Every structure is written in C-alpha cells, then in structure tokens.
Coordinates of C-alpha atoms in Angstrom, one line a residue:
X1 CA 54.8 146.6 98.0
X2 CA 57.0 144.9 95.3
X3 CA 58.1 141.4 95.9
X4 CA 60.9 139.4 94.2
X5 CA 58.1 137.0 93.0
X6 CA 56.5 139.8 91.0
X7 CA 59.7 140.5 89.2
X8 CA 60.0 137.0 88.0
X9 CA 56.5 137.3 86.7
X10 CA 57.2 140.3 84.5
X11 CA 57.6 138.8 81.0
X12 CA 59.5 141.9 79.7
X13 CA 62.4 141.2 82.1
X14 CA 62.8 137.5 81.4
X15 CA 64.6 137.0 84.8
X16 CA 65.3 133.4 85.8
X17 CA 65.8 132.1 89.4
X18 CA 68.9 130.3 90.3
X19 CA 68.6 130.1 94.1
X20 CA 66.1 131.2 96.8
X21 CA 62.8 129.7 95.8
X22 CA 61.6 129.9 99.4
X23 CA 62.6 133.6 99.7
X24 CA 60.5 135.1 96.9
X25 CA 58.2 137.1 99.2
X26 CA 61.1 139.4 100.1
X27 CA 60.1 143.1 99.6
X28 CA 62.2 145.2 97.0
X29 CA 62.7 148.8 98.2
X30 CA 65.0 150.0 95.5
X31 CA 67.4 149.0 92.8
X32 CA 71.2 149.4 93.3
X33 CA 73.8 148.8 90.6
X34 CA 77.3 148.1 91.7
X35 CA 80.7 146.5 90.7
X36 CA 82.2 147.0 94.2
X37 CA 83.8 143.9 95.8
X38 CA 82.0 144.8 99.0
X39 CA 79.2 147.3 98.6
X40 CA 77.7 146.9 102.1
X41 CA 78.4 150.5 103.2
X42 CA 76.0 151.7 100.3
X43 CA 73.2 149.3 101.2
X44 CA 70.4 149.8 103.7
X45 CA 68.3 146.7 103.2
X46 CA 65.7 145.6 100.7
X47 CA 67.7 146.4 97.6
X48 CA 67.6 144.4 94.4
X49 CA 71.3 144.5 93.6
X50 CA 72.4 144.6 89.9
X51 CA 75.9 143.5 89.0
X52 CA 77.7 142.7 85.8
X53 CA 80.3 140.7 88.0
X54 CA 83.3 142.8 86.9
X55 CA 84.6 142.3 90.4
X56 CA 84.6 138.5 90.0
X57 CA 88.0 136.8 89.7
X58 CA 87.4 133.7 91.8
X59 CA 85.5 131.9 94.6
X60 CA 86.8 134.2 97.4
X61 CA 85.4 137.2 95.5
X62 CA 82.0 135.6 95.4
X63 CA 82.2 134.8 99.1
X64 CA 83.1 138.4 100.1
X65 CA 80.5 140.0 97.8
X66 CA 77.5 137.7 98.7
X67 CA 78.3 137.8 102.4
X68 CA 78.2 141.6 102.3
X69 CA 74.7 141.4 100.6
X70 CA 73.5 139.0 103.2
X71 CA 74.6 141.2 106.1
X72 CA 72.9 144.2 104.5
X73 CA 69.7 142.1 104.2
X74 CA 69.2 142.9 100.5
X75 CA 66.2 141.5 98.7
X76 CA 68.2 139.7 96.2
X77 CA 70.9 139.7 93.5
X78 CA 70.3 140.0 89.8
X79 CA 73.5 139.3 87.9
X80 CA 74.7 139.0 84.3
X81 CA 77.9 138.1 82.7
X82 CA 79.4 140.5 80.0
X83 CA 79.8 137.4 77.7
X84 CA 77.2 134.8 76.8
X85 CA 78.2 132.2 79.4
X86 CA 76.7 130.7 82.7
X87 CA 77.0 132.5 86.0
X88 CA 80.0 131.3 88.0
X89 CA 79.3 128.2 90.1
X90 CA 81.0 129.6 93.1
X91 CA 78.7 132.6 93.0
X92 CA 75.6 130.3 93.0
X93 CA 77.1 128.3 95.9
X94 CA 77.8 131.5 97.9
X95 CA 74.1 132.7 97.4
X96 CA 72.8 129.3 98.6
X97 CA 75.1 129.4 101.6
X98 CA 74.2 132.9 102.6
X99 CA 70.5 132.7 101.6
X100 CA 70.6 135.4 99.0
X101 CA 68.1 134.9 96.2
X102 CA 70.0 134.9 92.8
X103 CA 68.3 136.0 89.6
X104 CA 70.0 135.7 86.2
X105 CA 69.7 138.7 83.8
X106 CA 69.7 137.8 80.1
X107 CA 72.7 139.1 78.4
X108 CA 70.7 141.2 75.9
X109 CA 68.7 142.9 78.7
X110 CA 70.2 146.2 80.0
X111 CA 70.2 147.0 83.7
X112 CA 68.7 150.3 82.8
X113 CA 65.6 148.4 81.6
X114 CA 65.3 146.5 84.9
X115 CA 65.8 149.7 86.9
X116 CA 63.1 151.5 85.0
X117 CA 60.6 148.8 85.4
X118 CA 61.2 148.2 89.0
X119 CA 61.2 152.0 89.8
X120 CA 58.0 152.4 87.9
X121 CA 56.4 149.8 90.2
X122 CA 57.9 151.6 93.3
X123 CA 57.4 155.3 92.7
X124 CA 55.1 155.5 89.7
X125 CA 55.3 158.5 87.3
X126 CA 57.9 160.3 89.3
X127 CA 61.2 162.2 88.8
X128 CA 63.0 158.9 88.9
X129 CA 61.0 157.5 86.0
X130 CA 61.6 160.6 83.9
X131 CA 65.3 160.2 84.5
X132 CA 65.2 156.5 83.9
X133 CA 63.5 157.2 80.6
X134 CA 66.6 159.1 79.5
X135 CA 68.8 156.2 80.5
X136 CA 66.5 153.6 78.9
X137 CA 66.5 155.6 75.6
X138 CA 70.3 155.4 75.5
X139 CA 70.8 159.1 75.2
X140 CA 74.1 158.9 77.1
X141 CA 75.5 160.6 80.2
X142 CA 75.4 164.2 78.9
X143 CA 71.6 164.0 78.3
X144 CA 71.1 162.3 81.7
X145 CA 73.0 165.1 83.4
X146 CA 70.9 167.8 81.6
X147 CA 67.7 166.0 82.7
X148 CA 69.1 165.7 86.2
X149 CA 69.9 169.4 86.3
X150 CA 66.3 170.2 85.3
X151 CA 64.8 167.9 87.9
X152 CA 67.1 169.2 90.7
X153 CA 66.8 172.8 89.5
X154 CA 70.6 173.0 89.8
X155 CA 73.6 172.7 87.5
X156 CA 75.3 169.3 87.5
X157 CA 78.7 167.9 86.5
X158 CA 80.5 164.6 86.6
X159 CA 84.2 164.6 87.4
X160 CA 86.8 161.8 87.6
X161 CA 89.3 161.8 90.4
X162 CA 92.0 163.0 88.0
X163 CA 90.1 166.3 87.6
X164 CA 88.8 165.4 84.2
X165 CA 85.3 166.7 83.4
X166 CA 83.5 163.6 82.3
X167 CA 80.2 165.4 81.5
X168 CA 78.6 168.8 82.2
X169 CA 80.9 171.4 80.6
X170 CA 83.7 173.5 82.2
X171 CA 83.8 173.7 86.0
X172 CA 86.0 176.3 87.9
X173 CA 87.8 174.9 90.9
X174 CA 87.4 171.3 89.8
X175 CA 90.9 170.3 91.0
X176 CA 90.1 171.7 94.5
X177 CA 86.8 169.9 94.5
X178 CA 88.4 166.6 93.7
X179 CA 90.8 167.1 96.6
X180 CA 87.9 167.9 98.9
X181 CA 86.2 164.8 97.8
X182 CA 89.2 162.5 98.4
X183 CA 89.9 164.0 101.8
X184 CA 86.3 164.0 103.0
X185 CA 85.4 162.1 106.1
X186 CA 81.8 161.7 105.0
X187 CA 79.9 161.9 101.7
X188 CA 77.8 163.5 100.2
X189 CA 79.6 166.7 101.2
X190 CA 78.6 170.4 100.6
X191 CA 81.6 172.6 99.9
X192 CA 82.3 175.7 98.0
X193 CA 78.7 176.2 97.0
X194 CA 78.3 172.6 95.5
X195 CA 77.4 169.2 96.8
X196 CA 79.8 166.3 96.1
X197 CA 78.1 162.9 95.7
X198 CA 80.0 159.6 95.0
X199 CA 79.2 157.6 92.0
X200 CA 79.6 153.8 92.5
X201 CA 83.3 153.0 93.0
X202 CA 85.4 150.3 91.2
X203 CA 87.5 148.1 93.3
X204 CA 86.2 149.6 96.5
X205 CA 88.5 152.8 96.2
X206 CA 87.2 156.3 96.4
X207 CA 90.4 157.1 94.3
X208 CA 88.8 155.5 91.2
X209 CA 85.3 156.8 91.8
X210 CA 83.4 159.4 89.7
X211 CA 82.0 162.5 91.5
X212 CA 78.5 163.9 90.8
X213 CA 78.8 167.7 91.5
X214 CA 75.4 169.4 92.0
X215 CA 75.1 173.2 92.5
X216 CA 73.9 174.3 96.0
X217 CA 72.5 171.9 98.5
X218 CA 69.9 169.7 96.7
X219 CA 67.8 167.1 98.5
X220 CA 70.2 164.3 99.4
X221 CA 67.8 161.6 98.2
X222 CA 67.4 163.3 94.9
X223 CA 71.1 163.7 94.4
X224 CA 71.9 160.2 95.4
X225 CA 69.2 159.0 93.0
X226 CA 70.8 160.8 90.1
X227 CA 74.2 159.5 91.2
X228 CA 72.8 155.9 91.0
X229 CA 71.7 156.5 87.5
X230 CA 75.1 158.0 86.5
X231 CA 76.5 154.8 87.9
X232 CA 74.5 152.8 85.5
X233 CA 76.0 154.8 82.6
X234 CA 79.4 154.4 84.1
X235 CA 78.8 150.6 84.3
X236 CA 77.8 150.6 80.7
X237 CA 81.1 152.5 79.8
X238 CA 83.1 150.1 82.0
X239 CA 81.6 147.1 80.3
X240 CA 82.4 148.6 76.9
X241 CA 86.0 149.4 78.0
X242 CA 86.4 145.8 79.3
X243 CA 85.5 144.5 75.8
X244 CA 87.9 147.0 74.2
X245 CA 90.6 146.1 76.6
X246 CA 90.5 142.4 75.4
X247 CA 92.7 143.5 72.6
X248 CA 95.2 145.2 75.0
X249 CA 96.8 142.1 76.5
X250 CA 97.7 140.4 73.3
X251 CA 98.8 143.7 71.9
X252 CA 101.1 144.5 74.8
X253 CA 102.4 140.9 74.7
X254 CA 103.2 141.4 71.0
X255 CA 104.9 144.7 71.8
X256 CA 107.1 143.2 74.6
X257 CA 108.0 140.1 72.6
X258 CA 108.5 141.8 69.2
X259 CA 105.9 139.4 67.7
X260 CA 105.5 139.2 63.9
X261 CA 101.8 139.8 64.2
X262 CA 102.2 143.3 66.0
X263 CA 101.0 145.2 62.9
X264 CA 97.9 143.2 62.6
X265 CA 97.0 143.7 66.2
X266 CA 97.5 147.4 65.9
X267 CA 95.2 147.4 63.0
X268 CA 92.6 145.6 65.0
X269 CA 92.8 148.2 67.7
X270 CA 92.7 151.0 65.1
X271 CA 96.2 152.2 65.9
X272 CA 98.2 151.1 62.8
X273 CA 98.8 154.6 61.4
X274 CA 99.2 156.5 64.7
X275 CA 102.4 157.6 66.5
X276 CA 102.2 155.9 69.9
X277 CA 103.6 155.9 73.4
X278 CA 104.0 153.0 75.8
X279 CA 103.3 153.6 79.5
X280 CA 104.6 151.4 82.3
X281 CA 103.2 151.8 85.8
X282 CA 103.5 150.2 89.2
X283 CA 102.5 150.9 92.8
X284 CA 105.0 150.7 95.7
X285 CA 102.8 148.0 97.3
X286 CA 102.3 146.0 94.0
X287 CA 98.6 146.8 93.9
X288 CA 98.2 146.0 90.2
X289 CA 94.5 146.7 90.1
X290 CA 95.1 150.2 91.6
X291 CA 97.8 151.0 89.0
X292 CA 95.5 149.8 86.2
X293 CA 92.6 151.9 87.5
X294 CA 94.8 155.0 87.8
X295 CA 96.0 154.6 84.2
X296 CA 92.4 154.0 82.9
X297 CA 91.2 157.2 84.7
X298 CA 94.2 159.2 83.6
X299 CA 94.3 158.0 80.0
X300 CA 90.7 157.1 79.1
X301 CA 91.5 156.4 75.5
X302 CA 94.5 154.1 76.1
X303 CA 94.5 150.3 76.0
X304 CA 95.5 149.1 79.5
X305 CA 96.5 145.7 80.7
X306 CA 98.4 144.1 83.6
X307 CA 101.6 142.1 82.9
X308 CA 102.7 140.4 86.1
X309 CA 103.1 143.0 88.8
X310 CA 103.3 145.8 86.2
X311 CA 100.6 147.5 84.2
X312 CA 101.3 148.6 80.6
X313 CA 99.3 150.9 78.4
X314 CA 99.5 151.8 74.7
X315 CA 98.2 155.3 73.8
X316 CA 98.3 157.7 70.9
X317 CA 101.2 160.0 71.2
X318 CA 100.6 163.5 72.3
X319 CA 103.4 166.0 73.3
X320 CA 101.4 167.0 76.3
X321 CA 100.7 163.5 77.5
X322 CA 103.6 163.3 80.1
X323 CA 102.4 166.6 81.7
X324 CA 98.8 165.6 81.6
X325 CA 99.6 162.3 83.4
X326 CA 101.8 164.1 85.8
X327 CA 99.1 166.6 86.7
X328 CA 96.4 163.9 87.0
X329 CA 98.6 161.9 89.3
X330 CA 99.2 165.0 91.4
X331 CA 95.4 165.5 91.8
X332 CA 94.9 161.9 92.9
X333 CA 97.6 162.0 95.5
X334 CA 95.3 162.6 98.5
X335 CA 93.5 159.3 97.8
X336 CA 96.5 157.1 97.5
X337 CA 96.8 156.1 101.1
X338 CA 100.2 154.5 101.8
X339 CA 100.8 153.7 98.1
X340 CA 103.2 155.3 95.7
X341 CA 102.4 155.3 92.0
X342 CA 105.3 155.2 89.6
X343 CA 105.0 155.7 85.9
X344 CA 107.3 155.6 83.0
X345 CA 106.4 157.0 79.6
X346 CA 108.2 156.3 76.3
X347 CA 109.0 158.8 73.7
X348 CA 106.6 158.9 70.7
X349 CA 107.4 156.2 68.1
X350 CA 105.9 154.7 64.9
X351 CA 104.6 151.1 65.3
X352 CA 108.0 149.5 64.4
X353 CA 109.6 151.2 67.3
X354 CA 107.2 149.9 69.9
X355 CA 109.3 147.2 71.4
X356 CA 112.1 149.7 72.1
X357 CA 109.4 152.1 73.5
X358 CA 108.3 149.5 75.9
X359 CA 111.9 149.1 77.1
X360 CA 112.3 152.8 77.4
X361 CA 109.0 153.1 79.4
X362 CA 110.1 150.3 81.7
X363 CA 113.6 151.9 82.2
X364 CA 112.0 155.3 82.9
X365 CA 109.6 153.8 85.4
X366 CA 112.6 152.2 87.2
X367 CA 114.3 155.5 87.3
X368 CA 111.1 157.0 88.9
X369 CA 111.5 154.6 91.7
X370 CA 114.7 156.4 92.7
X371 CA 113.0 159.8 92.8
X372 CA 110.8 161.2 95.6
X373 CA 107.1 162.0 95.8
X374 CA 103.9 160.1 96.3
X375 CA 103.6 160.0 92.5
X376 CA 106.4 160.2 90.0
X377 CA 106.1 160.3 86.3
X378 CA 109.3 160.1 84.1
X379 CA 109.1 160.4 80.3
X380 CA 111.8 159.0 78.1
X381 CA 112.6 162.3 76.3
X382 CA 113.1 164.1 79.6
X383 CA 116.1 162.0 80.8
X384 CA 119.6 161.6 79.6
X385 CA 120.8 158.5 77.9
X386 CA 123.1 157.5 80.7
X387 CA 120.2 157.7 83.1
X388 CA 118.1 155.3 81.0
X389 CA 121.1 153.0 80.7
X390 CA 121.6 153.0 84.5
X391 CA 117.9 152.4 85.1
X392 CA 118.2 149.1 83.2
X393 CA 121.0 147.9 85.5
X394 CA 119.9 145.8 88.5
X395 CA 120.3 147.7 91.7
X396 CA 122.7 145.1 93.2
X397 CA 125.0 145.5 90.2
X398 CA 124.8 149.3 90.4
X399 CA 125.9 149.1 94.0
X400 CA 128.8 146.8 93.2
X401 CA 130.0 149.0 90.3
X402 CA 129.8 152.1 92.5
X403 CA 131.8 150.3 95.3
X404 CA 134.5 149.0 92.9
X405 CA 135.1 152.5 91.4
X406 CA 134.6 154.8 94.4
X407 CA 135.3 152.5 97.4
X408 CA 138.6 154.2 98.7
X409 CA 136.9 157.6 98.5
X410 CA 133.8 156.4 100.3
X411 CA 135.8 154.7 103.0
X412 CA 138.0 157.9 103.5
X413 CA 134.8 160.0 103.8
X414 CA 133.3 157.6 106.4
X415 CA 136.5 157.6 108.4
X416 CA 137.3 161.3 108.4
X417 CA 133.8 162.8 108.1
X418 CA 134.7 164.5 104.9
X419 CA 132.8 164.7 101.6
X420 CA 135.3 164.0 98.8
X421 CA 132.6 162.1 96.9
X422 CA 130.4 165.2 96.9
X423 CA 133.2 167.3 95.8
X424 CA 134.0 165.0 92.9
X425 CA 130.3 165.0 91.9
X426 CA 130.2 168.8 91.8
X427 CA 133.4 168.9 89.9
X428 CA 132.2 166.5 87.2
X429 CA 128.8 168.1 87.0
X430 CA 130.6 171.3 86.2
X431 CA 132.4 169.6 83.4
X432 CA 135.7 169.8 85.2
X433 CA 135.7 173.7 85.5
X434 CA 137.8 174.6 88.5
X435 CA 136.3 178.1 88.8
X436 CA 132.6 177.1 88.4
X437 CA 132.9 174.1 90.7
X438 CA 134.8 176.1 93.4
X439 CA 132.1 178.8 93.3
X440 CA 129.3 176.2 93.6
X441 CA 131.2 174.6 96.6
X442 CA 132.0 178.0 98.1
X443 CA 135.6 177.2 98.4
X444 CA 138.9 178.6 97.0
X445 CA 140.1 177.1 93.8
X446 CA 143.4 175.9 95.6
X447 CA 141.2 174.1 98.1
X448 CA 139.3 172.4 95.3
X449 CA 142.5 171.4 93.6
X450 CA 143.7 169.8 96.8
X451 CA 140.5 167.8 97.3
X452 CA 140.4 166.6 93.7
X453 CA 144.1 165.7 94.0
X454 CA 143.3 163.6 97.1
X455 CA 140.6 161.8 95.1
X456 CA 143.0 161.0 92.3
X457 CA 145.5 159.7 94.8
X458 CA 143.0 157.5 96.6
X459 CA 141.6 156.1 93.4
X460 CA 144.8 155.9 91.4
X461 CA 143.2 157.8 88.4
X462 CA 144.1 160.9 86.4
X463 CA 140.9 163.1 86.1
X464 CA 142.4 164.8 83.1
X465 CA 141.6 161.6 81.2
X466 CA 138.1 161.6 79.7
X467 CA 137.4 157.9 80.2
X468 CA 138.3 158.2 84.0
X469 CA 135.7 161.1 84.3
X470 CA 133.0 159.1 82.5
X471 CA 133.5 156.0 84.7
X472 CA 133.4 158.1 87.9
X473 CA 130.5 160.1 86.7
X474 CA 128.4 157.0 86.1
X475 CA 129.5 155.5 89.4
X476 CA 128.3 158.6 91.3
X477 CA 125.0 158.5 89.3
X478 CA 124.5 154.9 90.2
X479 CA 124.3 155.6 94.0

C-alpha cells in the first residue's frame, strides 16, 4: 500500500505539501498525467494526478478541474508550472475547498521521474517499470513505442486526428482508422485488426487527441498503460511547444502591424531566411481554442497564436501546404460536432511581404465563410483578384452595392418569377459570347438577346460597354 505520506518522504522527489495535511493517509493506486480541464471520465479513484496546468486560465478553470478530481476520489494532485513561479492561489483555494491534497512538483523534476518512482513502489520490477525506464532516459516517443511493441508483442503506432503518423512508421488505412476513432461510441475500440486507444486529450476534445494504435486485441490494461506513458511524452512536447509559441504572439502582432522589429522577431524564431505563409483560422461558433488546436495538429511546425476571435499561424512556405491542410481538415470533420472550421492561407512571400500576406490570408478566410462544407480552406493563389477584393468588403456594404446596381432586375425577377439575374451572370461568365451563353442556358440565341435586352432596359445600361460589364459582374459576385 502506497500512501501520500510516503511520497512526501521520498527525498529524490522533493515534493512539498500545500494543502491536505490531514489527508496524507490516502492510498495511491496509480499515476495519471493530464491537461484536460475535466479529466473525471478517465479517473477511477486513488490516482495521483500529475498536471502542468496547461488548462489553467483563471479561477473558474481551477474550480472545474479540482471539483472533478474530488468527485472521482483521487488520492491527490501533484502540480507544476511550466515557468518558475508559485502555483495559482485560486488552485490552492479550490483544493482546500474540495479536500484534495495538493503537492507541488519542483520545476526541474520531470513527471516521468515521479511516475517511475511511484510505479516502482506499486508494481515492482514489471512491464510498467521497463517502459518507464525508457521515458525516464529521455529516449523519446519512437523508443517508447518500440519498447511498448515488444512488451505487448504487437506493432504499435501513434496517430494524430489529422491522420499524421506521429511515431511508428507507415500505417495503411490510417485515415479510415482516424474516422473510426472520432466516430466511436466507446474507447478503446478494436477495428480492422487493430485496437484504438485514446492518448490524453487537450481541451477535453477527442478531436485534438492522439491515438495509440496497437495490432490485434492486446490486454486492455497493458494498452492503456502504454497510452498513459505516451501521454507523458505528449505533455513534454506540448510544454515545449508552449515555450516555442511564446514567440508567436509578438511575431504575429508585428506582422499585422507592420512593426519595425519584424525582422528581428523572425530571426528569433529562426525564420528570417525562409519563404513563409500566413494562415488565418476561425470556427463558426468562435471557439478560439479549437481553431488553435486544429492548426497546431495540422501544422505541427508552425507558430500559432490567437488574436481576438481569430487564430493566426506563420509557417514555412510549401507548395503542398494548402492541399495538406485541406486533407487534414477533411479527416477531422467527423469530430467537429456542430462547428465549422474556416481557414485562409496566404501565398508564399519573403519576410517583407508578411503584412500583405496576413491581409490576404484574412480575406481568403472571409471568402471561405461564403462557401459550403464543414471545413473550408481557401489559399490566396487559388482565387481571383476580384474575389479577394470583395472578401475584404463588409457584408452590409456588399449587399448595398448589389442592390444599387441590380435592384430593378432583382425586383422584376421577384415579381414575375423569372431569372434575369441568372441569365446575366451566365452571359458575363461566358465573356459576353452569345452562342456559348445560349448553349449553357439551353435557349435560342434570339431568346438570350431578348433577355439581355430586357436587363439593359431595366438597368439603363449598355452591356457593350466594358465598365458596365465589370460593375454588374462584381455586383453579381457580391451576392
């Protein structure tokens, strides 16, 4: 039996007690690392919960997190900040209020060391210890996965929900497996000859989880154990990325404002000599954290930061990047729920063109809002100049311009049940060719001439004039 009191007496762990002095005889049954805002569904009682507090943004977050631990009857919480500062006071207060013992982990002590030491006490020289040794040695995820495959006597992979193979080599049918994972009622799930096990989720969403894929039907406890260790490696990467992304916010701010120190900020991020793209993303329900998580999973090497309700990223340019993002978004669609994810991507530019690239990405993202689909990715080089210009015009102004230029035709169509506006659009799309437009509309050329003449009469324009055609073409596009 392992008690919390015993952990505090282990000199190599250097844990310090903040709250719960009268609850140190609680029994620890296992170690669980998490950054979920509410991890209760993964807890069965008796856990020593390890957290780097990546979920913490304020007092309400502490209340939600600690209450979930109390309801699950965990043994205690061992927490550490990613920077050298004290634990949040609201977290301490919540632990006192809900009677959850709170232990502080020194910033220079890894969670892997705690997990190894506690697990050695719990299970002795076991499979778990052997795997923990790999984690403690800092060999990384590929080595852990190889060791896990040996212990489980089955091949193992780790996937992201974009279909990217995080570790484990090529895996056939990975896109199908991701979709099965996102649509599963219960996990772990055995499908197509493999078992899918969730690796601790960020933000409480399966959409931004990793997936441990194990060949065959392994012992569930063993597979879950390996997934928990993969989660520690993921947490380590997340903490590293959080540190890297500290440069993202000032960099994007400099990009959007055209700041004079942009070049130096790019140099600090190691991007000063690279061709770059700017990415703008938003969800239909303004879930900024979801948009950020999606971009981080889709573009693991990009610098990502929220700006108001939007999320921006700066990434090294790649000709295939728009297609890669589009495919990744398509894979993630089953896990989006009611949200739409809309993304605009700029054309590749040198650093001096980044401010214009940010505007282009924003306009492209606005254009994506007018298209269909659960996810929509629009790249600047894929759209015509007039579409980019219109995307930058407020919707109310676009409607006003459309009404001013086409009002009589729109009213005539509404009154007579006709479609002169549609005829005009086809005619202009066909560059004013009578024969091509008539064929596309399946009408005689004389019929088309009559309809176009009626449009000219209603609007008081001469469609032989180039400027009139341009104005009406833009008005039709603005709808």
